[in-house]
Short mmCIF file of C-alpha atoms and ligand atoms in Angstrom, two decimals:
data_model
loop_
_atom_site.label_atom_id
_atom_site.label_comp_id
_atom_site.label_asym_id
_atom_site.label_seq_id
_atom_site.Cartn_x
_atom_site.Cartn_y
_atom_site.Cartn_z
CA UNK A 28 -8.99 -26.34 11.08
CA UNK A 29 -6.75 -23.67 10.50
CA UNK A 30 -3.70 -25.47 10.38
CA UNK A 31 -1.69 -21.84 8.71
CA UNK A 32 -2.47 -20.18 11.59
CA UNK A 33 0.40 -22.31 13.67
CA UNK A 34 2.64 -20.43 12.59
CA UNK A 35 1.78 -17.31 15.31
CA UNK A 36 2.49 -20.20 17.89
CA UNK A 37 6.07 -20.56 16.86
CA UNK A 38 8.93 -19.24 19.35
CA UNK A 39 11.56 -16.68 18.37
CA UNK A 40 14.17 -19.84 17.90
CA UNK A 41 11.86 -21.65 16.20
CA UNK A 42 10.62 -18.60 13.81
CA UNK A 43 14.70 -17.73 13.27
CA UNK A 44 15.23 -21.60 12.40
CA UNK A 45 12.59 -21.26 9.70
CA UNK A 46 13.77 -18.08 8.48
CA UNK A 47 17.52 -19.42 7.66
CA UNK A 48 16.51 -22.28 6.59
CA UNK A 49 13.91 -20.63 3.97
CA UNK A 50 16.43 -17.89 3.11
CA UNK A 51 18.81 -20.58 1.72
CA UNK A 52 15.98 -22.22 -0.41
CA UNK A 53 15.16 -18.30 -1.35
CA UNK A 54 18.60 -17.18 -2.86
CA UNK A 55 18.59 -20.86 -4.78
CA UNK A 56 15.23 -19.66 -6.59
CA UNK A 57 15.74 -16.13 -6.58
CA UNK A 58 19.16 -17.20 -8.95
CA UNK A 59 16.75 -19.18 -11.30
CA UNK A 60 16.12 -15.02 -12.69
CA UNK A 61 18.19 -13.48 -14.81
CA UNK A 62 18.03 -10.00 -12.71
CA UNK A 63 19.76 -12.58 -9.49
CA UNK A 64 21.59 -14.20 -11.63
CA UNK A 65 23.87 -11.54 -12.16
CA UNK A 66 22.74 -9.21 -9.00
CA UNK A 67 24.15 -12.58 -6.81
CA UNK A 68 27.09 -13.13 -8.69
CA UNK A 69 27.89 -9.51 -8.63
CA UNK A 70 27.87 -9.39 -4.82
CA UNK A 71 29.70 -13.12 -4.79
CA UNK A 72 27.11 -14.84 -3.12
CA UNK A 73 25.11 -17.74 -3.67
CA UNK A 74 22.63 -20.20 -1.75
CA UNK A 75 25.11 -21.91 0.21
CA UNK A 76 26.99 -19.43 1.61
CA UNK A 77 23.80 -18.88 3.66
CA UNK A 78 24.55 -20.08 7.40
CA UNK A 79 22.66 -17.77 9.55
CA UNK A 80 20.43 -14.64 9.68
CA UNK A 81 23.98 -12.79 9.36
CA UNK A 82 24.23 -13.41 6.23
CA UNK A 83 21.53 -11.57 4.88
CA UNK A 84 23.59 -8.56 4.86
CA UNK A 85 25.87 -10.02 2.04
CA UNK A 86 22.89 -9.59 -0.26
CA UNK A 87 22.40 -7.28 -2.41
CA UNK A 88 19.36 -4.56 -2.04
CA UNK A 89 16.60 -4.54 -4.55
CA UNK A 90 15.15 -1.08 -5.60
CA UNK A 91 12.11 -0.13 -7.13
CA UNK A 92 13.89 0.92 -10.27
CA UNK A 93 15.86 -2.95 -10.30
CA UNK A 94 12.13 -3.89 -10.85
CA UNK A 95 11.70 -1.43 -13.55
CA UNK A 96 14.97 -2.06 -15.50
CA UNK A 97 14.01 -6.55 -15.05
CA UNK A 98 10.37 -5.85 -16.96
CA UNK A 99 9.01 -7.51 -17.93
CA UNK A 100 10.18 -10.88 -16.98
CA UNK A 101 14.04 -10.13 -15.52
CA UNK A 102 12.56 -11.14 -12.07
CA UNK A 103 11.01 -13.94 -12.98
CA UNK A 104 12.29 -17.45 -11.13
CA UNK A 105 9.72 -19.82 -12.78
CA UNK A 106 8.61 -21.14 -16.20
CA UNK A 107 5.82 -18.80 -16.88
CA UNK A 108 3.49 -21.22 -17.31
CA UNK A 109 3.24 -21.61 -14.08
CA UNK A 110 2.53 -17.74 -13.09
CA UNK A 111 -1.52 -17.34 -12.77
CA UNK A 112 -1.47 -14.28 -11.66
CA UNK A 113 -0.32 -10.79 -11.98
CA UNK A 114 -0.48 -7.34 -9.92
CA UNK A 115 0.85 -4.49 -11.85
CA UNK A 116 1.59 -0.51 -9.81
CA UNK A 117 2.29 2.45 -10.94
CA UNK A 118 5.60 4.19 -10.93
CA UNK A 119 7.77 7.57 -10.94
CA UNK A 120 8.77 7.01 -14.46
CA UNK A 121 5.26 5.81 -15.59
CA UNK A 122 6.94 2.19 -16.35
CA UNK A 123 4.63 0.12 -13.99
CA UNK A 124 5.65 -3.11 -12.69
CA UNK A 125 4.20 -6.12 -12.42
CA UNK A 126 4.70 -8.74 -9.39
CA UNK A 127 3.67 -12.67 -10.60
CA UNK A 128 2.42 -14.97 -8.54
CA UNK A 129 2.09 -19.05 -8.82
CA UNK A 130 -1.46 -21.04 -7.48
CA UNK A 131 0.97 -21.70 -4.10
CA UNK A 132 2.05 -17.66 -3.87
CA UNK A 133 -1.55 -17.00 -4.12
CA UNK A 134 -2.19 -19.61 -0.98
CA UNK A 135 0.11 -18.33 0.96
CA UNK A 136 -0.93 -14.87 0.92
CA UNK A 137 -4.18 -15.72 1.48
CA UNK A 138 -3.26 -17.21 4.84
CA UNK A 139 -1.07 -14.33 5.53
CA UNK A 140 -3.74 -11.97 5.67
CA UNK A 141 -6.47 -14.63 7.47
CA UNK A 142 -4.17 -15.26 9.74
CA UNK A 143 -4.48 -11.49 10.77
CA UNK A 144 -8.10 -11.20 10.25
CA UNK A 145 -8.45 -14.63 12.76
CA UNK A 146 -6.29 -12.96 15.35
CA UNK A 147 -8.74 -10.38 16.10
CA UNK A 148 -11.48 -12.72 16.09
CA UNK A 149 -12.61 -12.96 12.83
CA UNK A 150 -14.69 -16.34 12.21
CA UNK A 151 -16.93 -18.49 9.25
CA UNK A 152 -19.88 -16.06 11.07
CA UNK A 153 -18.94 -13.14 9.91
CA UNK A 154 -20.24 -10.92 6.89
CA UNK A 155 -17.28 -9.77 5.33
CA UNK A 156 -17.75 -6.30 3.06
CA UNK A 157 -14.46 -5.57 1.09
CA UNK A 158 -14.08 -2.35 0.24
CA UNK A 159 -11.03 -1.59 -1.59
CA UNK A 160 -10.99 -1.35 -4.97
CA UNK A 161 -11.03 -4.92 -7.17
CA UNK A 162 -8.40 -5.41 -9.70
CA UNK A 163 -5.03 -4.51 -10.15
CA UNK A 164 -4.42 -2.80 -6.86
CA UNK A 165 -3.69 -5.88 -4.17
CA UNK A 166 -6.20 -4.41 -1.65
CA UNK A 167 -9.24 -5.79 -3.35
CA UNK A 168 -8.14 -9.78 -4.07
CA UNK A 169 -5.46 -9.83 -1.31
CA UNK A 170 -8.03 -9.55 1.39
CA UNK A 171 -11.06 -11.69 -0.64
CA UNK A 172 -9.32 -14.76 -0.39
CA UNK A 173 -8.35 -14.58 3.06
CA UNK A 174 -11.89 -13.95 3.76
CA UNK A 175 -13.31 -17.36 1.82
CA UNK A 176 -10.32 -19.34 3.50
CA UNK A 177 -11.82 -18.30 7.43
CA UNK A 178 -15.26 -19.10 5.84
CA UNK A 179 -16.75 -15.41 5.49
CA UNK A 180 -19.72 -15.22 3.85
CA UNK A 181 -17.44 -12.48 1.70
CA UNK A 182 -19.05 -9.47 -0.56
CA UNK A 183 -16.58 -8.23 -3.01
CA UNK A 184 -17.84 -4.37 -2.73
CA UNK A 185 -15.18 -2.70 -4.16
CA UNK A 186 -14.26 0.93 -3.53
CA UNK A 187 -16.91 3.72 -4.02
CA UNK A 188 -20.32 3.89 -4.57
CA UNK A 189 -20.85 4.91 -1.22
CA UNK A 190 -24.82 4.56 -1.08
CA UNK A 191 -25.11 1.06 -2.53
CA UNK A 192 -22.13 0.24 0.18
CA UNK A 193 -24.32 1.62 2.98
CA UNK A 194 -27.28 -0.32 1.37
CA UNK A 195 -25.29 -3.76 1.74
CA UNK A 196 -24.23 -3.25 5.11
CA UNK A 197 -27.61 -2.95 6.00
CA UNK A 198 -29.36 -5.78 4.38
CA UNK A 199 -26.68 -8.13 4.60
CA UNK A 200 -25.81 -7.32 8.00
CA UNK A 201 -21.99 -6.92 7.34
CA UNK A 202 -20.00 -7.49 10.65
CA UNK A 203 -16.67 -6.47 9.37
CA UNK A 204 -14.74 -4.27 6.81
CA UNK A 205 -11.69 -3.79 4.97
CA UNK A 206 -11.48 -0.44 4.33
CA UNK A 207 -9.16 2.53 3.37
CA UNK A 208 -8.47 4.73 6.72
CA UNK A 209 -9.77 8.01 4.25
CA UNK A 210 -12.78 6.27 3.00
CA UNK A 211 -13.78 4.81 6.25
CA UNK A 212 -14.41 8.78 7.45
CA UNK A 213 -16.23 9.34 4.19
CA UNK A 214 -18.64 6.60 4.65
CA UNK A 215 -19.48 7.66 8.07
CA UNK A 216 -19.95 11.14 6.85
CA UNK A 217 -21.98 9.84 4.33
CA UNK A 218 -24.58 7.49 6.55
CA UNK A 219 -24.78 11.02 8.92
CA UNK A 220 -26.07 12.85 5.81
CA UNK A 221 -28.67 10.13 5.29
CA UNK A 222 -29.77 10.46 9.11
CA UNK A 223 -28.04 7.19 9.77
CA UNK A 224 -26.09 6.36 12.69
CA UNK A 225 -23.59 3.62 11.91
CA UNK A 226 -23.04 2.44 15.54
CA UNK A 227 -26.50 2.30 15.66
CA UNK A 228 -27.55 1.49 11.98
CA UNK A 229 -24.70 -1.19 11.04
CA UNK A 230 -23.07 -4.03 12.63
CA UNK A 231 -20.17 -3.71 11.68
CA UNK A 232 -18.13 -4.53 14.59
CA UNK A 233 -14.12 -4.86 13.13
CA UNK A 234 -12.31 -3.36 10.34
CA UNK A 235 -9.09 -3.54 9.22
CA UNK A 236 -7.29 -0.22 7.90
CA UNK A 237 -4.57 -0.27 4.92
CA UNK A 238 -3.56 1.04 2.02
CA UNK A 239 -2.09 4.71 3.28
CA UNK A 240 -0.68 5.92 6.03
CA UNK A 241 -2.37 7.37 8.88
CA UNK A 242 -2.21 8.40 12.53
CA UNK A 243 -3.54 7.44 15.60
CA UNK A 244 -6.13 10.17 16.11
CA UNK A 245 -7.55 9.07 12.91
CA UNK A 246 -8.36 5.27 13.60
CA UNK A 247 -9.93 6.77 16.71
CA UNK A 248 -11.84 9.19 15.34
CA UNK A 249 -13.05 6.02 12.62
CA UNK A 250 -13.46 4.11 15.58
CA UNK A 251 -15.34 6.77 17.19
CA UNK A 252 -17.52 7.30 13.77
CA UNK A 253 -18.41 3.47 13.14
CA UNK A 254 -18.86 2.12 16.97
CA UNK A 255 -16.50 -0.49 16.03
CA UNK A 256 -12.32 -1.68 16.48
CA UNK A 257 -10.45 -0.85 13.28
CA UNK A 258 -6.57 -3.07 12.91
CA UNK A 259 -3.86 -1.62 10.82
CA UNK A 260 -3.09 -3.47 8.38
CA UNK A 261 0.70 -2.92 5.98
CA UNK A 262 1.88 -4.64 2.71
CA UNK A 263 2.57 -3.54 -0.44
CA UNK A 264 2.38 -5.16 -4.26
CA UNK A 265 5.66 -6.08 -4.32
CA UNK A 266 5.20 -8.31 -1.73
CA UNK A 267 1.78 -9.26 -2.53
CA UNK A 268 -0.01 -6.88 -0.88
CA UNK A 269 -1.77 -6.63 2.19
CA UNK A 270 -0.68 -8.91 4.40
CA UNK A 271 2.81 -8.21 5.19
CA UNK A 272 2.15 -7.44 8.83
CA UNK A 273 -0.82 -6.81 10.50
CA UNK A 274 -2.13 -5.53 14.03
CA UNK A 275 -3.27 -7.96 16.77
CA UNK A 276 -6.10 -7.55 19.28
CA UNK A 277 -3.62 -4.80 20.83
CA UNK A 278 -3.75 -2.48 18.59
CA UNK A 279 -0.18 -1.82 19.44
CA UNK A 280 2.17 -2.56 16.58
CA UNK A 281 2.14 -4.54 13.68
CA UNK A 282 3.23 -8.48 13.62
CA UNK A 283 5.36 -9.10 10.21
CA UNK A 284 4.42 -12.29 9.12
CA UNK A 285 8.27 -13.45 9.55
CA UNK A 286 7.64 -17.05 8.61
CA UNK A 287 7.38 -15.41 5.37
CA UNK A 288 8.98 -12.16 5.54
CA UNK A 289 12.54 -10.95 7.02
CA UNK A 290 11.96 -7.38 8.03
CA UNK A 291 15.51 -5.10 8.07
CA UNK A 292 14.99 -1.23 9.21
CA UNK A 293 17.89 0.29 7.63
CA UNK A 294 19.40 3.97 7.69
CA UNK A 295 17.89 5.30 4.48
CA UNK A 296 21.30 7.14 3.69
CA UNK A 297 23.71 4.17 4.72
CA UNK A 298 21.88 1.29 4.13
CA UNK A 299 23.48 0.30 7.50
CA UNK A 300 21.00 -1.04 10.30
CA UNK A 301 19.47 1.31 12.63
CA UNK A 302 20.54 1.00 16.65
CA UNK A 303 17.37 -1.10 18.12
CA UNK A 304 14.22 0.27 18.15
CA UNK A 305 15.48 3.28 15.68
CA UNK A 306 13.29 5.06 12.50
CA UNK A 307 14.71 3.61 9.36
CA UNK A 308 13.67 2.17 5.90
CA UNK A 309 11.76 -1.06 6.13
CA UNK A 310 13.80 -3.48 3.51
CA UNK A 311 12.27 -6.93 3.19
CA UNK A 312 13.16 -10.28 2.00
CA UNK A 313 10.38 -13.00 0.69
CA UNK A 314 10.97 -16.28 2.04
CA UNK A 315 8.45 -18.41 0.48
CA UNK A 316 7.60 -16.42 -2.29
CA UNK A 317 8.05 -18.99 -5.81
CA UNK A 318 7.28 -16.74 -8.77
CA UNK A 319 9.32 -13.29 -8.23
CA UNK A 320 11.23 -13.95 -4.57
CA UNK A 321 13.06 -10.43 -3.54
CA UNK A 322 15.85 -10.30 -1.55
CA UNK A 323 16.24 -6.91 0.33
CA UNK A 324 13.64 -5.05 -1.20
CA UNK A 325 13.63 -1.38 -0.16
CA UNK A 326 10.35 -0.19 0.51
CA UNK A 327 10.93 3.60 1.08
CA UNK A 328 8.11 2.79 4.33
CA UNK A 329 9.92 4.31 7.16
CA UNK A 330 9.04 2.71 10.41
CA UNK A 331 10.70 1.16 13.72
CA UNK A 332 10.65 -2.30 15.49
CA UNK A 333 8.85 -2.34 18.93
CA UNK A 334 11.36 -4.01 20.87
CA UNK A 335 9.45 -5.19 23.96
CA UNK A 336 7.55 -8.48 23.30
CA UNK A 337 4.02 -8.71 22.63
CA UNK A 338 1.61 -9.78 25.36
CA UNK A 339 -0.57 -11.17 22.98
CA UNK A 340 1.67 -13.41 23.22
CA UNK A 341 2.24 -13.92 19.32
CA UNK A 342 6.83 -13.75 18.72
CA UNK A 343 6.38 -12.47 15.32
CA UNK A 344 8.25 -9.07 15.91
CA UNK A 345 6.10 -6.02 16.27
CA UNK A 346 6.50 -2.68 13.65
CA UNK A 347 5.45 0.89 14.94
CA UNK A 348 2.88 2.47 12.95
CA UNK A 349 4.30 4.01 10.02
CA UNK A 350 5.39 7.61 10.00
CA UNK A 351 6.43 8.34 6.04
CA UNK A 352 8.35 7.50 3.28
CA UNK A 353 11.96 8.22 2.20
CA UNK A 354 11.23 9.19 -1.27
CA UNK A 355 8.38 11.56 -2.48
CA UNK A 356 5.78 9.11 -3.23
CA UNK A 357 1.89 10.67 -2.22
CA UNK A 358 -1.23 8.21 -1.32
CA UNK A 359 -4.18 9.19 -2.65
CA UNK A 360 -7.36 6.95 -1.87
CA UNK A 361 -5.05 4.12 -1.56
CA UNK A 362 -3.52 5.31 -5.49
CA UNK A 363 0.20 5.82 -5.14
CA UNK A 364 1.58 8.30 -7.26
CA UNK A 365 4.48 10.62 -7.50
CA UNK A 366 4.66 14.49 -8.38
CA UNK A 367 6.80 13.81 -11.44
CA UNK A 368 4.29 12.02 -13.05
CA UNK A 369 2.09 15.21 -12.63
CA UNK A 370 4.73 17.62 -13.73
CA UNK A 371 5.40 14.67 -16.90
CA UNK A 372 1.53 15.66 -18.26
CA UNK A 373 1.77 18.96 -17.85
CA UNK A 374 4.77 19.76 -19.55
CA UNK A 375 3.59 17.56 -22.19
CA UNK A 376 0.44 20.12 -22.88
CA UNK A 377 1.82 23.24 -25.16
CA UNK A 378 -0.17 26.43 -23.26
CA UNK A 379 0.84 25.15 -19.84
CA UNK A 380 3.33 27.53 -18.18
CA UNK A 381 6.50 26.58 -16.08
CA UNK A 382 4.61 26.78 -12.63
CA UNK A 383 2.44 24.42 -11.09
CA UNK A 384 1.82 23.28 -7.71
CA UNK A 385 -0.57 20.29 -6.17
CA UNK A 386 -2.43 20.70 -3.40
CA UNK A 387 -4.34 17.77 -1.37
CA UNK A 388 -6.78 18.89 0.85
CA UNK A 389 -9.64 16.80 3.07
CA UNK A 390 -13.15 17.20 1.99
CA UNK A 391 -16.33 15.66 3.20
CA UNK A 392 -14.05 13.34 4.46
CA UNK A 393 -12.33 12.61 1.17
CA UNK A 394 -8.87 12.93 -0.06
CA UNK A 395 -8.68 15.79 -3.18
CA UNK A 396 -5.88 16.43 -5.26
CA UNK A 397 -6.04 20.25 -6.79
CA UNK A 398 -3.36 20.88 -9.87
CA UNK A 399 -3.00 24.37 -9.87
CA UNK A 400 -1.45 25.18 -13.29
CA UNK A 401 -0.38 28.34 -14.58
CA UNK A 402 -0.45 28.96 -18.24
CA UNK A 403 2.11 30.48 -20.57
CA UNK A 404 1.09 34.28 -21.01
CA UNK A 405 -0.17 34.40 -25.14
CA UNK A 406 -3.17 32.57 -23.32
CA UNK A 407 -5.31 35.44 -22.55
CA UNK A 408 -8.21 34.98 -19.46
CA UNK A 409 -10.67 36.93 -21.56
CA UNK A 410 -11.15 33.81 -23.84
CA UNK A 411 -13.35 31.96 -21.26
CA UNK A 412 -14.53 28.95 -23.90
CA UNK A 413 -10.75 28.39 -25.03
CA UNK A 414 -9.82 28.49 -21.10
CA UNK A 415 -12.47 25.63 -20.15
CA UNK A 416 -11.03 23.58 -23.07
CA UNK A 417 -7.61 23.33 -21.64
CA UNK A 418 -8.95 22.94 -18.55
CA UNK A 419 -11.07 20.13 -19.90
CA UNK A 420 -7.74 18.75 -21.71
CA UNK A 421 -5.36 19.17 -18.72
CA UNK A 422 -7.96 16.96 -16.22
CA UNK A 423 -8.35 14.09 -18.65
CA UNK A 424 -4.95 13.97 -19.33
CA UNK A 425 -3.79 13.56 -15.88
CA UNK A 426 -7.28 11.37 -14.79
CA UNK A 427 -5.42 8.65 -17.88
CA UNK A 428 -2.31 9.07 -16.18
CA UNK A 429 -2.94 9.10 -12.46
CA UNK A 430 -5.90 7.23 -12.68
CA UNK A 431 -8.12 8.92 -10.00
CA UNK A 432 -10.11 12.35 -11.43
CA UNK A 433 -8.21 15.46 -10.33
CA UNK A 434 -9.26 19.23 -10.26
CA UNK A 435 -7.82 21.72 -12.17
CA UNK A 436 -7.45 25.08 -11.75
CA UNK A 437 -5.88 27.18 -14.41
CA UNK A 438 -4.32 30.48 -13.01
CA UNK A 439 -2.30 33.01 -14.67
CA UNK A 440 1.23 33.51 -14.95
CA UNK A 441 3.54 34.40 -12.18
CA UNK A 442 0.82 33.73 -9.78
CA UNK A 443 2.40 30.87 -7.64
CA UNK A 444 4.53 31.97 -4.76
CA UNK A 445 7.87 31.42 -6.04
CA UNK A 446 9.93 29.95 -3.47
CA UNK A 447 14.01 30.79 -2.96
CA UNK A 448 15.38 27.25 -2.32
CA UNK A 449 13.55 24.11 -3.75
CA UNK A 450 10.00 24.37 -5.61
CA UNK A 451 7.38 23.68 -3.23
CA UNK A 452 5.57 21.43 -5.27
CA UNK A 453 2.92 19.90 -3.00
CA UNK A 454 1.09 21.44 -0.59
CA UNK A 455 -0.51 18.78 1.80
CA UNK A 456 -3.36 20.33 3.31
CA UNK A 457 -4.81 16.75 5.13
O1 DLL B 30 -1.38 -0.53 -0.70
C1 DLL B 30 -1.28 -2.91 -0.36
C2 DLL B 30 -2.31 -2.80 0.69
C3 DLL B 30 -3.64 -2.75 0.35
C4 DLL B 30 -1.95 -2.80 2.02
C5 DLL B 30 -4.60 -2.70 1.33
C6 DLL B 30 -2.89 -2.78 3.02
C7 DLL B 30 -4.21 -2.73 2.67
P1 DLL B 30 0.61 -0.62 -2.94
O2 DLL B 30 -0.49 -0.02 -3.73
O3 DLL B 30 1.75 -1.24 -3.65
O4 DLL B 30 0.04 -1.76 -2.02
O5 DLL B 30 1.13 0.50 -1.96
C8 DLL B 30 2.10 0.19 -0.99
O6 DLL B 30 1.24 1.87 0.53
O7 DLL B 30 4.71 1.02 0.47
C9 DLL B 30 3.11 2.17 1.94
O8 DLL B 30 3.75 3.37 1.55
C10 DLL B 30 1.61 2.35 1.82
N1 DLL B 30 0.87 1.57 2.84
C11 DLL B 30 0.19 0.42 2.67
N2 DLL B 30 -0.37 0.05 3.85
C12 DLL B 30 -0.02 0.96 4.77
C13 DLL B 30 -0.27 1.14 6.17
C14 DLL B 30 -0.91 -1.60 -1.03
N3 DLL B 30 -1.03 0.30 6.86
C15 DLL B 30 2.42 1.40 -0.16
N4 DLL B 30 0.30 2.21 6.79
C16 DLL B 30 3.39 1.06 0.95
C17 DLL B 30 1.06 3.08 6.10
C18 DLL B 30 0.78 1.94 4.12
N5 DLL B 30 1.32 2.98 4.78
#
């Protein structure tokens, strides 16, 4: 029945066979865009000089800011007429970009991430509650379509409204979750408040964890908090989404999907490989993707390959849980955003002064973002009305940028530590 899940059955000379081959009919598309067209001829290469795996390297990288310069359609290897869909994220600059998608993109994502959600037992029984938030971000659709392919009777929850979430589980019975690894802790805290035990109360038995990055204490202590197994789950819009590779029943490592992926850790600073089993940047390269195929996308994910096979059993190479990211990008709630798109609002705002400083903290479980903003000093403190107005101004500004609701707290001037070398700008309290 689920004839897409074959591909975890394929050997490592079988899954390299694939790869070339696929990698050839990749650089052929990816030169149907005008951003390949001249990145490829740039670099000298095209489809056929494509032989082995080897030859990857005489790509050239993609960066975030390639997709940024190719908006809106530089990327693009198909008519558009036949893109149905489109994901959009947020960026440094505040240019989003958008990733397209044709009906057959959208398939094969879907298996991607049922193929991961089978391998830890996942069957047409199950009540599946999705909890990541519907729409633009990939969490939402990227696992709600995996879920209707195994046959899941499927409830598209959404993020938030935490009682009505607690409500479902319990009527409906839900049996698994897709969740984000902050939120998970929040909901638990939550059912405690209401005298609900959630090993006891739910039945939710699996989850799968995405969206951020987080440790191995804290899918424990989730574990711990829900009486259930919780899998990592990575991807990211470019390359759909979720999906990208995914834990198996081991909870050791994460299997890329390589029938559709190539995974390359790199040195960050070289762009050289890493010795085996090294830290590095995780670059990847879409191998069946039709609408917007990458090559060599850096993903600023720092991670490592496990080297030792799998006693699952599955050949898809294994990734270590993810430690951080080369560049300064911050997870909030699954919302990626970057401190310069923060210090972009503020300076845009007349009374703010020239210090400011974020600070994310845990609370009740949940992830908080404080702006502390010091004002310029004609703005006296006396004037509490005037105060709460910029206040008001400053958090709705930066809720229409950022797109999550921040705190603000207004201070006066010279009262952030000033620091001798580089601004601290962030203070990470989780
Ligand atoms: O977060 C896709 C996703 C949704 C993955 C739900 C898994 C579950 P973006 O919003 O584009 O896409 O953010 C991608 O989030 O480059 C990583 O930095 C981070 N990230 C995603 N999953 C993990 C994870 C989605 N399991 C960015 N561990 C990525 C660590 C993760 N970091």
């Amino acid at each position: 029945m689920y004839d897409f899940a074959q591909a975890d059955q394929l050997s490592r000379q079988e899954i390299e066979a694939l790869q070339v081959m696929r990698l050839r009919e990749t650089v052929a598309r990816a030169a149907q865009s005008e951003h390949y067209r001249r990145a490829l001829a740039e670099a000298g290469v095209s489809a056929e000089a494509i032989s082995s795996l080897d030859d990857l390297r005489r790509l050239p990288l993609t960066t975030k800011e390639d997709l940024r310069a190719a908006m809106p359609w530089g990327l693009l290897a198909v008519p558009r007429s036949e893109v149905v869909r489109l994901h959009y994220s947020s960026g440094t600059t505040g240019i989003a970009t958008a990733v397209y998608h044709t009906r057959g993109d959208l398939e094969r994502w879907a298996e991607c991430v049922a193929r991961g959600m089978l391998a830890v037992g996942v069957t047409r029984e199950d009540v599946f509650q999705n909890m990541m938030g519907y729409g633009l971000f990939t969490g939402g659709l990227g696992f709600h379509y995996a879920g209707e392919l195994l046959g899941c009777l499927t409830i598209p929850a959404s993020s938030g409204a935490t009682a009505r979430q607690v409500q479902m589980m319990q009527v409906f019975g839900t049996t698994v979750v897709h969740i984000l690894p902050s939120y998970a802790l929040h909901v638990a805290h939550y059912c405690r408040q209401e005298g609900l035990d959630p090993r006891r109360d739910l039945q939710v038995r699996r989850g799968f964890l995405g969206g951020e990055p987080h440790t191995e204490d804290l899918r424990r202590r989730i574990e711990e908090a829900w009486g259930a197994r919780f899998y990592n789950c990575y991807g990211l819009s470019e390359m759909c989404g979720p999906g990208v590779a995914m834990e198996c029943l081991r909870q050791n490592g994460l299997h890329v999907r390589e029938d559709h992926y190539i995974a390359e850790i790199l040195d960050p600073r070289t762009q050289q490989p890493v010795p085996p089993g090294e830290e590095g940047e995780l670059v990847l390269t879409t191998l069946t993707r039709e609408a917007m195929p990458l090559l060599r996308y850096r993903t600023r994910d720092i991670t490592r390959f496990l080297p030792e096979p799998c006693p699952c059993g599955n050949q898809h190479r294994r990734l270590a849980r993810f430690s951080g990211r080369s560049d300064d990008m911050l997870i909030l709630r699954g919302v990626n955003f970057y401190p310069m798109q923060v210090e972009r609002v503020l300076m845009g705002i007349p009374e703010v002064g020239d210090n400011y400083c974020l600070v994310l903290t845990r609370e009740e479980e949940l992830d908080c973002l404080t702006v502390q903003v010091e004002l310029r000093p004609q703005y006296s403190f006396d004037d509490l009305r005037r105060l709460e107005r910029i206040r008001e101004r400053i958090a709705e500004e930066l809720r229409a940028e950022l797109l999550f609701r921040v705190r603000v707290q207004l201070l006066e001037p010279h009262h952030l530590p000033v620091s001798e070398g580089k601004a601290v700008r962030v203070i990470d309290k989780r």
